[in-house]
mmCIF file of N, CA and C in Angstrom:
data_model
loop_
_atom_site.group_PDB
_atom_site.id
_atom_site.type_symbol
_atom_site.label_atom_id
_atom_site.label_comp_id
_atom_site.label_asym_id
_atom_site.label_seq_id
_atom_site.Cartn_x
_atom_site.Cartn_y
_atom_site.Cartn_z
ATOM 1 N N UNK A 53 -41.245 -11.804 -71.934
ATOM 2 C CA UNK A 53 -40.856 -10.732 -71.025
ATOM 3 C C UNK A 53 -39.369 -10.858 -70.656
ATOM 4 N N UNK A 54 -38.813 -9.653 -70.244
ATOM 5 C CA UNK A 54 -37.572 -10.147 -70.397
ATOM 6 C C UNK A 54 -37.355 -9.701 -68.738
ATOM 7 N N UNK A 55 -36.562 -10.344 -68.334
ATOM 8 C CA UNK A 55 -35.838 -10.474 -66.890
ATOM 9 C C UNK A 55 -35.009 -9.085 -66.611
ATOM 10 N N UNK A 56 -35.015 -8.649 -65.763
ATOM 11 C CA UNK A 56 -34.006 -7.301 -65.628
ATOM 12 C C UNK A 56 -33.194 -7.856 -63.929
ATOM 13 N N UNK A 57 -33.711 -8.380 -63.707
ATOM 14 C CA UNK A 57 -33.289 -9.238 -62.093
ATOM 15 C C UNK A 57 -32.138 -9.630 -61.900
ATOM 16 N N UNK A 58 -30.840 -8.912 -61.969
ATOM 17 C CA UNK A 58 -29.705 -9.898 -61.733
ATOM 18 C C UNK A 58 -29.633 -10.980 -61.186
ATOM 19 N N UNK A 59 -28.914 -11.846 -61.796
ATOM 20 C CA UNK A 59 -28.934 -13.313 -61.266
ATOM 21 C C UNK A 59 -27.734 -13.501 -59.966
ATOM 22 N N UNK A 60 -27.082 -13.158 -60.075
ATOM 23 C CA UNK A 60 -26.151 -12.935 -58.631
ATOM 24 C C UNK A 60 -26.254 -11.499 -57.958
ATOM 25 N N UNK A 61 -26.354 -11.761 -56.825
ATOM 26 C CA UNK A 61 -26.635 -10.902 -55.475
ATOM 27 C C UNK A 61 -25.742 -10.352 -54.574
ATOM 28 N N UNK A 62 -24.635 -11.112 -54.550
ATOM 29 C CA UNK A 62 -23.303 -11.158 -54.262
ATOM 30 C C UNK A 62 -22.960 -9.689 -54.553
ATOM 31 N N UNK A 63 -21.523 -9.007 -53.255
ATOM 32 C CA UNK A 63 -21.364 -7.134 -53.293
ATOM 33 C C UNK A 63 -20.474 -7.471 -54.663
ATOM 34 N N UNK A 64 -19.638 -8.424 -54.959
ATOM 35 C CA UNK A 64 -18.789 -8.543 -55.614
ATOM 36 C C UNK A 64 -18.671 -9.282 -56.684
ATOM 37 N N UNK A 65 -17.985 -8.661 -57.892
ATOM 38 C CA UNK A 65 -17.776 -10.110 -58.663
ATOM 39 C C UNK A 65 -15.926 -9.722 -59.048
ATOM 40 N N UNK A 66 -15.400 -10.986 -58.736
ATOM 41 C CA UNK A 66 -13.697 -10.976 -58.865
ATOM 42 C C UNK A 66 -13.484 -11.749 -60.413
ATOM 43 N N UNK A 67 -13.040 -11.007 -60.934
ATOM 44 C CA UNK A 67 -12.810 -11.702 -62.561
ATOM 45 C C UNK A 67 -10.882 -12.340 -62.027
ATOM 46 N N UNK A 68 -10.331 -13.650 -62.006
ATOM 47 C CA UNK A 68 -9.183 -14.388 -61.335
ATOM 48 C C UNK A 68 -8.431 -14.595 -63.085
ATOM 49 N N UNK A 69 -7.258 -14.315 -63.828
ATOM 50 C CA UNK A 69 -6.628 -15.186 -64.922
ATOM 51 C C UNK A 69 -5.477 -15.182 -64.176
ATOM 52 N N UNK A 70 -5.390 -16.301 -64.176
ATOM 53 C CA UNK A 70 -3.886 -16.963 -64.247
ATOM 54 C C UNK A 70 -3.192 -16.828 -65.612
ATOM 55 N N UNK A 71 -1.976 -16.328 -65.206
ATOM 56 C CA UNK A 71 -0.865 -16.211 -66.211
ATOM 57 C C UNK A 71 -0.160 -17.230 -66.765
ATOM 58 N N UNK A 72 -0.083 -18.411 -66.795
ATOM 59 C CA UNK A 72 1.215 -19.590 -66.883
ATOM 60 C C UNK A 72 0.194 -19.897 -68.299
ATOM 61 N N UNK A 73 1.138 -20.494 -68.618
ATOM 62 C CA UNK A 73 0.898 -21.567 -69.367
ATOM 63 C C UNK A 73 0.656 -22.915 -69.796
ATOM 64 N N UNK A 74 0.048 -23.149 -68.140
ATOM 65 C CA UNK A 74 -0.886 -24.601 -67.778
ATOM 66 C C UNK A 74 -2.478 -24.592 -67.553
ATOM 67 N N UNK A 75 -2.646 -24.787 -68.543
ATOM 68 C CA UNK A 75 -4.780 -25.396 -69.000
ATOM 69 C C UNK A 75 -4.874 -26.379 -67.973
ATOM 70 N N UNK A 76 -5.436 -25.702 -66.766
ATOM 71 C CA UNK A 76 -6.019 -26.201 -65.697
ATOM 72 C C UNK A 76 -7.015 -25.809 -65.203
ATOM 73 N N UNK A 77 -8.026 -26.898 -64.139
ATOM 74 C CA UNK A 77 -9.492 -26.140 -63.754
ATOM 75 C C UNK A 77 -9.487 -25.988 -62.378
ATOM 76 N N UNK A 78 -9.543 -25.154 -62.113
ATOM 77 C CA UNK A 78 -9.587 -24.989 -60.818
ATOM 78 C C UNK A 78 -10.765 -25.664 -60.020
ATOM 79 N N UNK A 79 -11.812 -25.390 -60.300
ATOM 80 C CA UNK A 79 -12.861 -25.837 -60.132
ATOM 81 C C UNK A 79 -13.192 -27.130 -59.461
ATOM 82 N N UNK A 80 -11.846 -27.969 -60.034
ATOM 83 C CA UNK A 80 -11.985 -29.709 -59.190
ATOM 84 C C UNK A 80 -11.125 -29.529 -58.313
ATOM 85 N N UNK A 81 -10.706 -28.700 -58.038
ATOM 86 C CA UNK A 81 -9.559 -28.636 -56.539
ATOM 87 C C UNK A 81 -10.033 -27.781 -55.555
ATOM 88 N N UNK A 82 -11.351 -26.957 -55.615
ATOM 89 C CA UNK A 82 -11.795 -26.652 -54.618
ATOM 90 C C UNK A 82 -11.913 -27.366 -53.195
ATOM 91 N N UNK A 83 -11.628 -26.633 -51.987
ATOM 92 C CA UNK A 83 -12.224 -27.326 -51.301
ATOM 93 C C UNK A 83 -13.902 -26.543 -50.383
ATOM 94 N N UNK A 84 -14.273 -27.434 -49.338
ATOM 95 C CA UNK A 84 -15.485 -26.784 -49.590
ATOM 96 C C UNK A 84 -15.895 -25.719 -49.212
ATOM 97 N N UNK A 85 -15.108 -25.109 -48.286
ATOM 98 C CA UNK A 85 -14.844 -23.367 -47.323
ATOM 99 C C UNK A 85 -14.602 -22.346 -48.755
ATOM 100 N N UNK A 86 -13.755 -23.370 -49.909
ATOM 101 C CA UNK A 86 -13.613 -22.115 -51.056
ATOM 102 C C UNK A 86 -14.709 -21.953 -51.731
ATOM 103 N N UNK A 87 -15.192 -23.205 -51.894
ATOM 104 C CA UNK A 87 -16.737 -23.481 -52.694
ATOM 105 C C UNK A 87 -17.780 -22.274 -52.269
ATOM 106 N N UNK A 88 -17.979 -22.799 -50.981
ATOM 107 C CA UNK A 88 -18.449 -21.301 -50.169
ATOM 108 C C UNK A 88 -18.339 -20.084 -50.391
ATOM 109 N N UNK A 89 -17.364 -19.638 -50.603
ATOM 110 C CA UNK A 89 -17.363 -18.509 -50.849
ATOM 111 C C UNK A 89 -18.038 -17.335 -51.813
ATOM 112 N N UNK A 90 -18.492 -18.225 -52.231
ATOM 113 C CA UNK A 90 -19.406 -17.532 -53.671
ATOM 114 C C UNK A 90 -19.801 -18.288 -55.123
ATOM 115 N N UNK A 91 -19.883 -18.311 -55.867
ATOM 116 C CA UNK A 91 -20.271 -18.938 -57.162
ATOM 117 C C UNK A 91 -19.507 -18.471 -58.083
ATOM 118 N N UNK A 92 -18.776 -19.866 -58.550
ATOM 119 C CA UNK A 92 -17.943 -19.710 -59.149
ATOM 120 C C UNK A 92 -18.239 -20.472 -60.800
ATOM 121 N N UNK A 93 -17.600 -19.280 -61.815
ATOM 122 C CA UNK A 93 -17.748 -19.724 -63.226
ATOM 123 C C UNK A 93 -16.631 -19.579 -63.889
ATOM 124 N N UNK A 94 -16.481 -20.561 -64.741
ATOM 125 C CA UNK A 94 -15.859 -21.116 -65.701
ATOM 126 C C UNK A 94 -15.937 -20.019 -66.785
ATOM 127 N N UNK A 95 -14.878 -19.040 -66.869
ATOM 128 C CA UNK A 95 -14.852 -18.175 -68.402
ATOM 129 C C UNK A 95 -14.050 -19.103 -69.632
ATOM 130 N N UNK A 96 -15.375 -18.980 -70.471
ATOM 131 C CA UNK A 96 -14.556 -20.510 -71.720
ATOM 132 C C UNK A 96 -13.775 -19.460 -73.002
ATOM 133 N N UNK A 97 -14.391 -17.990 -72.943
ATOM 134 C CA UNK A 97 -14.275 -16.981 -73.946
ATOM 135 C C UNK A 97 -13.043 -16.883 -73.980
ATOM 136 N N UNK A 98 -12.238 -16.610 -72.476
ATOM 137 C CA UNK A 98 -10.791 -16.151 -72.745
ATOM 138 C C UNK A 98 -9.826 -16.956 -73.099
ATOM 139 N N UNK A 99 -8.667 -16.182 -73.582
ATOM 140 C CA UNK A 99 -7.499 -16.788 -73.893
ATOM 141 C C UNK A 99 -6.636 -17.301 -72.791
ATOM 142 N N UNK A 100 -7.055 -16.930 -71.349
ATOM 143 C CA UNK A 100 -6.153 -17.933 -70.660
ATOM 144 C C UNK A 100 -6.853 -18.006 -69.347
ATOM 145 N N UNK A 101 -6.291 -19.323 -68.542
ATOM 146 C CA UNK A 101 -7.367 -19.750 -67.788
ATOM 147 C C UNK A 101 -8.090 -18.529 -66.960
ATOM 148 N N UNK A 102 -9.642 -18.533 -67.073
ATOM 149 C CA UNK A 102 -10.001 -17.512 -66.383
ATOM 150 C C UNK A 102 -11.636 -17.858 -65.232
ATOM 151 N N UNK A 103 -11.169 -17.534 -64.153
ATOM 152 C CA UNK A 103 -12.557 -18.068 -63.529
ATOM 153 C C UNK A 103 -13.194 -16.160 -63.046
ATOM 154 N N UNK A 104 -14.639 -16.390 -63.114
ATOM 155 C CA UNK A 104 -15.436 -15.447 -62.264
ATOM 156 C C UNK A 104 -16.160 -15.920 -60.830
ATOM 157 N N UNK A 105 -15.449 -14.835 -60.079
ATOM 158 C CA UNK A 105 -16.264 -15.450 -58.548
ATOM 159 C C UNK A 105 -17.001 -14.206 -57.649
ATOM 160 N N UNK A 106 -18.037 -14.813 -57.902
ATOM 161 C CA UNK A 106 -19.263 -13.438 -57.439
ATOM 162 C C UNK A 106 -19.346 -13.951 -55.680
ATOM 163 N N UNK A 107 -18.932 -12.904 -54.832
ATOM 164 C CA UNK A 107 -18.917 -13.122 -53.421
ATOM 165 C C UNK A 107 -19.126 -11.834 -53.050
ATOM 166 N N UNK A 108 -19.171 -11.958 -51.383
ATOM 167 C CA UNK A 108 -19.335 -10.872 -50.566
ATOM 168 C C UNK A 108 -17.740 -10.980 -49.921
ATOM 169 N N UNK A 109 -17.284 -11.642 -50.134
ATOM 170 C CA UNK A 109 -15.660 -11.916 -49.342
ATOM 171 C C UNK A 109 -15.194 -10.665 -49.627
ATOM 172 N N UNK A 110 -14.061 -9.835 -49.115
ATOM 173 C CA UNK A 110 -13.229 -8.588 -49.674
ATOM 174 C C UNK A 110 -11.902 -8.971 -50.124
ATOM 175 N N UNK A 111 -11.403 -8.532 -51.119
ATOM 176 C CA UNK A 111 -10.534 -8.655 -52.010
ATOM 177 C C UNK A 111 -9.198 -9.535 -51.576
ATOM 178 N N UNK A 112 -9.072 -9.169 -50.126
ATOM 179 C CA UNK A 112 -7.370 -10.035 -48.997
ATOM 180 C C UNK A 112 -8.116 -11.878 -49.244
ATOM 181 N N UNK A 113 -9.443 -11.706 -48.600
ATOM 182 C CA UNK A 113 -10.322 -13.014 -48.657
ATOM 183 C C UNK A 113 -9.452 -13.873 -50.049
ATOM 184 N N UNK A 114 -10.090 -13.498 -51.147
ATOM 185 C CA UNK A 114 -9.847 -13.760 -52.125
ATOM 186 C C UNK A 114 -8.664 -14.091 -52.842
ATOM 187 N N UNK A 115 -7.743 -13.283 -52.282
ATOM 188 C CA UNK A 115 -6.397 -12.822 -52.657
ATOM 189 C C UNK A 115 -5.572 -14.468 -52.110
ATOM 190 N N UNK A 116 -5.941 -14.703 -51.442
ATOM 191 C CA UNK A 116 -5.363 -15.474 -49.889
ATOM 192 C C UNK A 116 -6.099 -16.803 -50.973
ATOM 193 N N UNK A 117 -7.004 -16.931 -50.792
ATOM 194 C CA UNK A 117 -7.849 -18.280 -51.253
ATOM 195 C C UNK A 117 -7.203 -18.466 -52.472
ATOM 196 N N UNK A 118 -7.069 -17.803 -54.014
ATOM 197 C CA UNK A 118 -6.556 -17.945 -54.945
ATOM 198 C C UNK A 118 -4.902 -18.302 -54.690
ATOM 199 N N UNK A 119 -4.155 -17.695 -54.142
ATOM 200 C CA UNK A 119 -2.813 -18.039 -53.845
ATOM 201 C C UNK A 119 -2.488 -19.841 -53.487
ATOM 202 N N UNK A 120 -3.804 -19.772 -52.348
ATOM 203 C CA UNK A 120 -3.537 -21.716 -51.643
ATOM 204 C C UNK A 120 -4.219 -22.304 -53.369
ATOM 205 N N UNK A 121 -5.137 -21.880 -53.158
ATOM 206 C CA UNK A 121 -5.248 -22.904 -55.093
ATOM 207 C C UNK A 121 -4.104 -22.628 -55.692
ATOM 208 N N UNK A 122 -3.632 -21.960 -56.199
ATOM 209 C CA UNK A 122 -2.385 -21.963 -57.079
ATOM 210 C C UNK A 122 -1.419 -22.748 -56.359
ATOM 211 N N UNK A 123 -1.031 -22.715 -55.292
ATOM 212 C CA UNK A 123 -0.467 -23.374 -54.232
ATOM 213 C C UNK A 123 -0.797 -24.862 -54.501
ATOM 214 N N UNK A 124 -1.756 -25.058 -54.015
ATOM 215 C CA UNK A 124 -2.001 -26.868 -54.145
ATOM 216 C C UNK A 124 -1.888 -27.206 -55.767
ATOM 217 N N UNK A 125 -2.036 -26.671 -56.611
ATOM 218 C CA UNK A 125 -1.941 -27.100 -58.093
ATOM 219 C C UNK A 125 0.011 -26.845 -58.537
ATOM 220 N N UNK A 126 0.593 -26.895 -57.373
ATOM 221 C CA UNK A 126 1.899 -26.500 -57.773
ATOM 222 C C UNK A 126 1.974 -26.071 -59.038
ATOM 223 N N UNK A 127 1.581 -24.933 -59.202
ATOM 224 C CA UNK A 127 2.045 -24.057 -60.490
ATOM 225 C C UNK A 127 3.053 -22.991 -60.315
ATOM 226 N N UNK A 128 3.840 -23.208 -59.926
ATOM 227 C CA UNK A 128 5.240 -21.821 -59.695
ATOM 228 C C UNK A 128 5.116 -20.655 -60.625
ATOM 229 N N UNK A 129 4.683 -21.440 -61.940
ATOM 230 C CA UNK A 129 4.984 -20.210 -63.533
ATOM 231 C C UNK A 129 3.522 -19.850 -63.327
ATOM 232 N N UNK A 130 2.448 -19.890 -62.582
ATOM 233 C CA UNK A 130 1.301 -19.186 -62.686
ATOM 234 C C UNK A 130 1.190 -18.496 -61.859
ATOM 235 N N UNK A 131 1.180 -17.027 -62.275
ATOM 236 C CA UNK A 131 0.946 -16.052 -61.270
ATOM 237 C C UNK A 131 -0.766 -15.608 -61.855
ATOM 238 N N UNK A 132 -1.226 -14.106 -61.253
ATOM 239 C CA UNK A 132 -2.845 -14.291 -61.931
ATOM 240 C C UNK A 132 -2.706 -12.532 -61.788
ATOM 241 N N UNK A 133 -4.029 -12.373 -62.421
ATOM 242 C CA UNK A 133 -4.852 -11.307 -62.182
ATOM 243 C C UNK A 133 -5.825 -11.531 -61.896
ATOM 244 N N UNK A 134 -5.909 -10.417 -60.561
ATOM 245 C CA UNK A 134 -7.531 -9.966 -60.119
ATOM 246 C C UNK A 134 -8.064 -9.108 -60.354
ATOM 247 N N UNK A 135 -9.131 -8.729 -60.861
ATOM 248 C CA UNK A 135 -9.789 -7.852 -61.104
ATOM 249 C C UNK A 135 -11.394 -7.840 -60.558
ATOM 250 N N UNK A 136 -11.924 -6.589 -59.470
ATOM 251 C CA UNK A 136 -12.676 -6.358 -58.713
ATOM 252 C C UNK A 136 -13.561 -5.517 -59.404
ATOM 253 N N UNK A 137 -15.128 -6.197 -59.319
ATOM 254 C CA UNK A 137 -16.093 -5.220 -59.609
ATOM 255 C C UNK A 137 -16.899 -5.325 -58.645
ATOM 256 N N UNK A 138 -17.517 -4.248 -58.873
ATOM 257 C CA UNK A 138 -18.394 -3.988 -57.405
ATOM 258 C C UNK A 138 -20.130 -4.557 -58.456
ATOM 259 N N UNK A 139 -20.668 -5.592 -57.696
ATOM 260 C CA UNK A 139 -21.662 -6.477 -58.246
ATOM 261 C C UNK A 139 -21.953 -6.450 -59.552
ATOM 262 N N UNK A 140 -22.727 -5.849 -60.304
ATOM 263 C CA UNK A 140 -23.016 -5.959 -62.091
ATOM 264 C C UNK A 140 -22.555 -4.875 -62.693
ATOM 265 N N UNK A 141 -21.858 -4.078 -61.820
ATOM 266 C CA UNK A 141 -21.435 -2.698 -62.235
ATOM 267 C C UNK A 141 -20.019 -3.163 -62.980
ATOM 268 N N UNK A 142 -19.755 -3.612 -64.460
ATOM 269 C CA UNK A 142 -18.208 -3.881 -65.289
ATOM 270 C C UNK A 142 -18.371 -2.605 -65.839
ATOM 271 N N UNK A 143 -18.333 -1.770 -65.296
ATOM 272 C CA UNK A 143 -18.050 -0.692 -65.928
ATOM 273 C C UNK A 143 -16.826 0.189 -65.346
ATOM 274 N N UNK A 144 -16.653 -0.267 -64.384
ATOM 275 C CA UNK A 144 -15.483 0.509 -62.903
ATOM 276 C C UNK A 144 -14.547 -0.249 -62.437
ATOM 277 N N UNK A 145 -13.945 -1.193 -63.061
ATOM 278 C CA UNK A 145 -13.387 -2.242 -62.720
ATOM 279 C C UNK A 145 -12.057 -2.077 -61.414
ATOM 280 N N UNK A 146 -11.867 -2.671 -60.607
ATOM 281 C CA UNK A 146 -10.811 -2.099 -59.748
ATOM 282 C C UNK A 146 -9.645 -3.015 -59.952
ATOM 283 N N UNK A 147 -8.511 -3.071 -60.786
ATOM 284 C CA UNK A 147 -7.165 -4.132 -60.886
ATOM 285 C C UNK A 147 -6.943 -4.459 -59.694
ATOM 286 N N UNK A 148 -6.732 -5.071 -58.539
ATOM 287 C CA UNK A 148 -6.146 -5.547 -57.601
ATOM 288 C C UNK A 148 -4.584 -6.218 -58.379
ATOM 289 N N UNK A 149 -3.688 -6.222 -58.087
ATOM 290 C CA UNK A 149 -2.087 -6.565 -58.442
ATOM 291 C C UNK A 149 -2.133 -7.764 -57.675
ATOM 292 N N UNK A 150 -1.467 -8.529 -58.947
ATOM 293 C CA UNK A 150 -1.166 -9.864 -58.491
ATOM 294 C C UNK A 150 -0.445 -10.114 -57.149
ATOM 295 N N UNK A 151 -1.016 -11.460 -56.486
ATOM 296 C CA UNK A 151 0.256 -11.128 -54.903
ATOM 297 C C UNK A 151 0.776 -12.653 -54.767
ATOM 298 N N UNK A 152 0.530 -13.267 -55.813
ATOM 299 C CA UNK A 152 1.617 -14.810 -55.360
ATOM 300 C C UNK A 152 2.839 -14.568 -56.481
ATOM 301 N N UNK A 153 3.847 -14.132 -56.237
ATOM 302 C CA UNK A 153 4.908 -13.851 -57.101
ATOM 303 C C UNK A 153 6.185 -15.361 -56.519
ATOM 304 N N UNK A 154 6.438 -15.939 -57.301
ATOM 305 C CA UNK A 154 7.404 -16.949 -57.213
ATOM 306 C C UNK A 154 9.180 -16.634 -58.010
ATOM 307 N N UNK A 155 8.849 -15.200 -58.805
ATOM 308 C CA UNK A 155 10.389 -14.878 -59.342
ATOM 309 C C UNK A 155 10.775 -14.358 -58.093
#
């Protein structure tokens, strides 16, 4: 039988790539208020670092949290994209514009 049940519940899912050209995981620099925030996955498919984070947080939430990670990983040359979907719906994707700019 096959499952039709989405597995995350979460209003949101934020697709995060960082732009630079440093192969890093975010994932071990969480701390645990970010952990919180939703469930976070490891995209291995793309060409550059890319995490998915399925939350109810709204997009500033997010925006703000990704910046202090980039922040504590002193990456200056990594800026990112966000990209907002509203729960399993990838069909409507909303770009949010990058907002940690270091040029």
């Amino acid at each position: 039988m096959i499952k039709t049940e989405p597995v995350h519940h979460q209003k949101y899912c934020y697709l995060i790539e960082l732009t630079g050209n440093v192969q890093t995981d975010l994932m071990i620099a969480l701390s645990a208020a970010e952990q919180n925030l939703g469930s976070w996955e490891r995209v291995y498919s793309a060409k550059l670092p890319t995490w998915r984070l399925w939350t109810n947080a709204n997009a500033d939430v997010v925006r703000f949290t990704v910046a202090h990670i980039i922040a504590r990983y002193s990456l200056p040359q990594n800026d990112y994209w966000l990209i907002q979907y509203h729960g399993h719906d990838h069909n409507h994707p909303k770009m949010l514009h990058p907002q940690f700019h270091t040029h």
